[in-house]
Each structure stands twice: as structure tokens, then as C-alpha cells.
Amino acid sequence: MSSSETQKIKNLNQMISVSTHVVFLGGAGVSTESGIPDFRGRHGLYRRHGHKGRKPEYYLSHQCLKKEPEKFFNYYRKHLDVRSASPNTAHKKLAELEFYGKLDGIITQNIDGLHQKAGSTHVQEIHGTIYQNHCTSCGQAYDADYVFENKMCIPRCTTCGKVVRPDVVLYGEYLPETAFQNALDMIHAADCLIIGGTSLAVKTAAQLAHLYHGKYLVIINRTKTKMEGMADLVFHENIGEILKQIVIS
């Protein structure tokens, strides 16, 4: 590690040390080290071809779920079943920071539940989660296994027979109100915001980032983001490599 990189790590540790409300805003890049492909990266899910000329985004849309539920669930089960994934260094370090009172919480665009698996408890999932599912008619709750392992091409409610869908935000849908409001509250209260594993290409994440007006802004992402000119520190490295060097004091 060069002297300049060493100094940047020291600066990061100093910022966290003197801050009282540290918040982490993360995206798909946090989970790529757990073997989960991102969406917009070079080898991301959205770089792959859809079927019959349709883009992958269509298969994860509200329109597809309503009009062609068989195709929706076929695509969803094939590409978003990440139940076997395990937390990586980044997830574990963030959980450790929360445990020792150095991190107020996490705002994540990910739906994989890996932050909770690592031990984090203050997690706002602004795009929902694969681990919660519900009947579109009576609202009965179902776990992820019911949807992914169901022998029917369209999972249906055992009570009323209607479609059971994941609590994942699809294209054409609103964000979960409670999670988004909690995320806003965290952003407004933060005096140090660490943005990691996201290019901020998604409008919601970019909006939250631009609403931050605290003292320190840190960006950790392998590729450039549009907010780097506003940041106090920028790392173009794997997020786990940077976070593991945070010293809890």
C-alpha cells in the first residue's frame, strides 16, 4: 500500500472516530464479493439478453407480474434466488461497527438479506427483500422457500388461492414507505455518510445521497460516481478491502 493510500485509510478512521452518527448507503457492489452479480456492471444481470427481444428489466416489472406471471416467476426464481449466499467481509465489518455503536444503520438497495445474516439489525431495505412474500389478495405472509421451492409455476396462497408475490420493489412500483422514510431520517441525522458498492445510477439512491448535508462524505466504489467531486474521500477499490481496515476504538 502506498503512502497516499495509507493516509487515506487514516483519514477514514479519523472521520469515523470523531463522528457520532455514521450511516452506510450501499448497493449491489456490496454483495458481489458474496458471488451475487450486480445489475448494471460489466457482467451484471441487466447486461444479459432477455427473451424474444425483451430487456431483463421487463421480467422484473409490475407489468410482467400482472400480465405474464409465469414468465415473471421463471425469471425471478432463476436469477434472484440468493438464499445460499453468505455475508462477506463488508457485511461483517458493517455489523461489527453497529455492534460497537459506531454505525447508526444501513440503507441498502439490495434484496438479499446479507446484512441481517451478518448480524446488522438497523437495516432499511428500500428495494424490499426476497425473504418476505405475501398473498396479493388476503395478505397472508410467506417465506422465501415457499416461493422459490413451490412446484407450481405461479405460487398461490394456501388460504384463498391468489398469487403470492415477493416483497421486492419491481419496476413501475413505489418504494416501501416506512423503509424510505426511515432512510430519510437516517440521512438527515448523519454527520458521516459512507456510500459503498453503488454507482448511484438508481434515482432513489442518488436522491438520498444528494439529501445528505453532514460533515463527511466517503465514497467506496470500483467505478466512478457523479458525486465524487463532493466527497471528502474516494476509494476505487473493493469495498471489503477498505472496510476491513477500519479500526474500532
PDB file of N, CA, C and O in Angstrom, residues 13 63 91 196 208 216 245:
ATOM      1  N   ASN A  13     -10.462   6.490   9.148  1.00  0.00           N
ATOM      2  CA  ASN A  13     -10.604   6.111  10.553  1.00  0.00           C
ATOM      3  C   ASN A  13     -10.826   7.330  11.448  1.00  0.00           C
ATOM      4  O   ASN A  13     -11.609   7.284  12.393  1.00  0.00           O
ATOM      5  N   GLN A  63     -45.621  -4.832 -14.507  1.00  0.00           N
ATOM      6  CA  GLN A  63     -46.379  -5.180 -15.705  1.00  0.00           C
ATOM      7  C   GLN A  63     -46.247  -6.671 -16.030  1.00  0.00           C
ATOM      8  O   GLN A  63     -47.245  -7.348 -16.331  1.00  0.00           O
ATOM      9  N   HIS A  91     -20.071  -6.964   4.730  1.00  0.00           N
ATOM     10  CA  HIS A  91     -21.258  -7.160   5.570  1.00  0.00           C
ATOM     11  C   HIS A  91     -20.855  -7.340   7.035  1.00  0.00           C
ATOM     12  O   HIS A  91     -21.460  -6.755   7.944  1.00  0.00           O
ATOM     13  N   GLY A 196     -21.183   3.016  -0.526  1.00  0.00           N
ATOM     14  CA  GLY A 196     -20.334   1.930  -0.995  1.00  0.00           C
ATOM     15  C   GLY A 196     -21.033   0.962  -1.924  1.00  0.00           C
ATOM     16  O   GLY A 196     -22.212   0.641  -1.737  1.00  0.00           O
ATOM     17  N   LEU A 208     -31.225  10.126  -2.236  1.00  0.00           N
ATOM     18  CA  LEU A 208     -30.844  10.063  -0.824  1.00  0.00           C
ATOM     19  C   LEU A 208     -29.453  10.649  -0.615  1.00  0.00           C
ATOM     20  O   LEU A 208     -29.225  11.395   0.345  1.00  0.00           O
ATOM     21  N   TYR A 216     -18.991  14.699   6.787  1.00  0.00           N
ATOM     22  CA  TYR A 216     -18.080  13.879   5.995  1.00  0.00           C
ATOM     23  C   TYR A 216     -18.836  13.000   5.002  1.00  0.00           C
ATOM     24  O   TYR A 216     -19.828  12.366   5.348  1.00  0.00           O
ATOM     25  N   GLN A 245     -10.211  -2.335   7.047  1.00  0.00           N
ATOM     26  CA  GLN A 245      -9.128  -1.567   7.647  1.00  0.00           C
ATOM     27  C   GLN A 245      -9.622  -0.495   8.627  1.00  0.00           C
ATOM     28  O   GLN A 245      -8.839   0.268   9.179  1.00  0.00           O
TER      29      GLN A 245
END
